Amino acid sequence: MSDISITFPDGNARTFPKGVSGKAVAESISKSLAKKAVAMVLNGTLSDLADPIDADATLKIVTRTDPEALELIRHDSAHVMAEAVQALWPGTQVTIGPVIENGFYYDFAKDEPFVPEDMAKIEAKMREIIDRNAPFTKEFWSRDEAKAFFKSKGELFKIELVDAIPPGESLKIYKQGDWLDLCRGPHMTSTGQIGKAFKLTRFAGSYWRGDSEGPKLQRIYGTAWASDAELAAYLKQIEEAEKRDHRKLGREMDLFHFQEEAPGSIFWHAKGWTLFQTLIAYMRRRLDKADYQEVNSPDMMEKHFWELSGHWENYGENMFTTTLPDERVFCCKPMNCPGHVQIFKHGLKSYRDLPLKIAEFGKVHRYEPSGALHGMLRVRHFTQDDAHIFITEDQIMDECLKINDLMLSIYKDFGFEDIFIKLSTRPEKRVGADDLWDKAEKALSDVLDEVKRQSNGRVKTAINPGEGAFYGPKLEYVLKDAIGRDWQCGTTQVDFNLPSRLGAFYIDADSEKKTPVMIHRAMFGSLERFTGILIENFAGHLPLWLSPLQVVVSTIVSDADAYACEALAHLKTAGLRAETDLRNEKINYKVREHSLAKVPVMLVVGKREAEERTVSVRRLGSQAQEVVPLDEIVRRLADEATPPDLRH
RNA sequence: GCCGGCUUAGCUCAGGGGUAGAGCAGCGGUUUUGUAAACCGUUGGUCGGGGGUUCAAAUCCCUCAGCCGGCACCA
């Protein structure tokens, strides 16, 4: 038998007999390492420790606490959970059970639904299986063998999975004691390696292969970690995220509410509407500087108009319609673009007019499926910071790059600097000829490359195949928030279809009629959703320029009332959004209330301040107090409240 | 839309067959207060809507709606 050379992470290489297992290699290094080893990284690929090594290789032995082991802990947990469920409910079919961010899930086909009490039962059974510490062993089966086995067990979904494995790929079975599963692997050496830092988190419905027409499955989600401390930290983090929930903060900050007569629709309270209008005012200034013109198009238009645009065919089921007394059917606009094309068409356009940038804070109406609604993040009536840019084909690159610059600059003003851009390409259901799609996709792909180059790789990019709009491909801008969550907001879509469909044209330099290309773009996306994202990102602690109520002047004694009112007048004159709190309450009570309402600045005034013409300043989130002359604090706050685009 | 859970006072929640309870908020007083809840008193609910079972339903059943967690969807 010939020997092979194995190179370790420290660069040292040693000779082993060909076919040596990772386990044997670990043993040769040290007994303690062999004891701790759960898997190996063989030539860069995470593999079973028992796998034979047949050629010269690089090797890292993975122990349970290595980062590489985490996905194994989760994957093994999924298998153990599946065994537990089948032990508790014989006849349940298993389907798939992948590792996901922070955990794992497994989808089951079971007639009776899981009930909440089942969770503890399953966890207890999982602990038993882990304690049993049966080794994970791998076997290679033939397709026929596997299918016969799963057929005998009534595992019809597994048979489909066997059939889906490409020819030439080997079919692996992992056993843990008596239980086995079809699986790509790898796994750790035994169930005991999983440890006890796991928790089942929720039951959910799902669909076989994600097809809503297909069989319904029941999914169980779990989270698993290498240590109890990490599990506790994760659960703590979930709790923190819940505290940021915009639905909860929206109520506490008195921004908006929902009620069942208007599902998916927001009742904006005064403070919430102030925030909303602050965003629009900001965006108006940015658009004005970027040579956009703002317009407003009708909220309702006749159905045939939407048939012409293609929206009725593609999304008719999701449009709000109303039949008028004269029996004509009108649709609430689900998008602004067809309206903007009408404005473009009004009056003959020359190539000299291009690029023509038409913007609208248009409220669109989409009958979203009831199950999709989610606070302000997914509603049925929302306002887009929408714009359509009419250009010639050779202006695409230039305009998309300008949009990109504006996009990144705007996000930066809100503190979002970690941006990720996806290129979504042609979907199956689409309008327009393929050569137009080729052109549009090529254009955006070039833009993406250029953006990446210009940002020196700081902006991350990816391709998202088949996810484009029905009329064109799109670039989608994804922001990362303060606690690492991704939010897709901006979008740039190149459209070769709608302008010609709706008969838009311009007169080119050669006096010929030409069809313009249209770029659809939004930056906040939905104003409602962006507001929700801001609330969650800042955990309610909005920066001063965004805060709907910026300052509250609270009195300690009623003798200071007159001075407090005077202070308020100064603040308002300086353009600050301020109120007084003259109530007959202790200062502790007032401070607590305004803190809970997330007022960024509290100015406290008593006799002393009134006499000295000062205020005691307390900032949200801090207990520090600073006594400052009234004139000075007004100046300081007015400066701080200046929107970022108005600073120099 | 699909699966599961939930819906009791403005808010947070208790009560699980014998015709409703707490804290906070609100209101009325007292208190003039120094940086996250002063004190006393008090109002308030056909228990999400509708139907059924029962001598009796907030409680059990059916149904509709909304919300929550996922799935599917997201022009």
PDB file of N, CA and C in Angstrom, chain A residues 47 53 88 243 384 413 523 539 549 635:
ATOM      1  N   SER A  47     -16.089  17.246   5.884  1.00  0.00           N
ATOM      2  CA  SER A  47     -16.334  15.832   5.568  1.00  0.00           C
ATOM      3  C   SER A  47     -16.476  15.006   6.832  1.00  0.00           C
ATOM      4  N   ILE A  53      -8.963   8.762   3.293  1.00  0.00           N
ATOM      5  CA  ILE A  53      -8.220   9.775   2.529  1.00  0.00           C
ATOM      6  C   ILE A  53      -7.320   9.014   1.563  1.00  0.00           C
ATOM      7  N   LEU A  88     -42.325   9.428  18.234  1.00  0.00           N
ATOM      8  CA  LEU A  88     -43.525   9.848  18.959  1.00  0.00           C
ATOM      9  C   LEU A  88     -44.796   9.652  18.130  1.00  0.00           C
ATOM     10  N   LYS A 243     -38.033  43.923  21.098  1.00  0.00           N
ATOM     11  CA  LYS A 243     -38.209  45.245  21.699  1.00  0.00           C
ATOM     12  C   LYS A 243     -38.224  46.336  20.651  1.00  0.00           C
ATOM     13  N   GLN A 384     -45.035  55.234  -2.609  1.00  0.00           N
ATOM     14  CA  GLN A 384     -43.696  54.998  -3.133  1.00  0.00           C
ATOM     15  C   GLN A 384     -43.017  56.328  -3.415  1.00  0.00           C
ATOM     16  N   ASP A 413     -27.180  59.140   4.468  1.00  0.00           N
ATOM     17  CA  ASP A 413     -27.782  60.168   5.319  1.00  0.00           C
ATOM     18  C   ASP A 413     -28.609  59.557   6.454  1.00  0.00           C
ATOM     19  N   MET A 523     -36.275  54.647  -4.008  1.00  0.00           N
ATOM     20  CA  MET A 523     -35.125  54.605  -3.105  1.00  0.00           C
ATOM     21  C   MET A 523     -35.539  54.123  -1.715  1.00  0.00           C
ATOM     22  N   ALA A 539     -34.382  51.581  17.040  1.00  0.00           N
ATOM     23  CA  ALA A 539     -35.085  51.144  18.245  1.00  0.00           C
ATOM     24  C   ALA A 539     -35.916  52.288  18.826  1.00  0.00           C
ATOM     25  N   LEU A 549     -41.334  64.588  17.578  1.00  0.00           N
ATOM     26  CA  LEU A 549     -41.344  65.534  18.697  1.00  0.00           C
ATOM     27  C   LEU A 549     -39.906  65.577  19.181  1.00  0.00           C
ATOM     28  N   ARG A 635     -29.812  77.256  19.996  1.00  0.00           N
ATOM     29  CA  ARG A 635     -28.872  77.278  18.886  1.00  0.00           C
ATOM     30  C   ARG A 635     -28.329  75.878  18.613  1.00  0.00           C
TER      31      ARG A 635
END
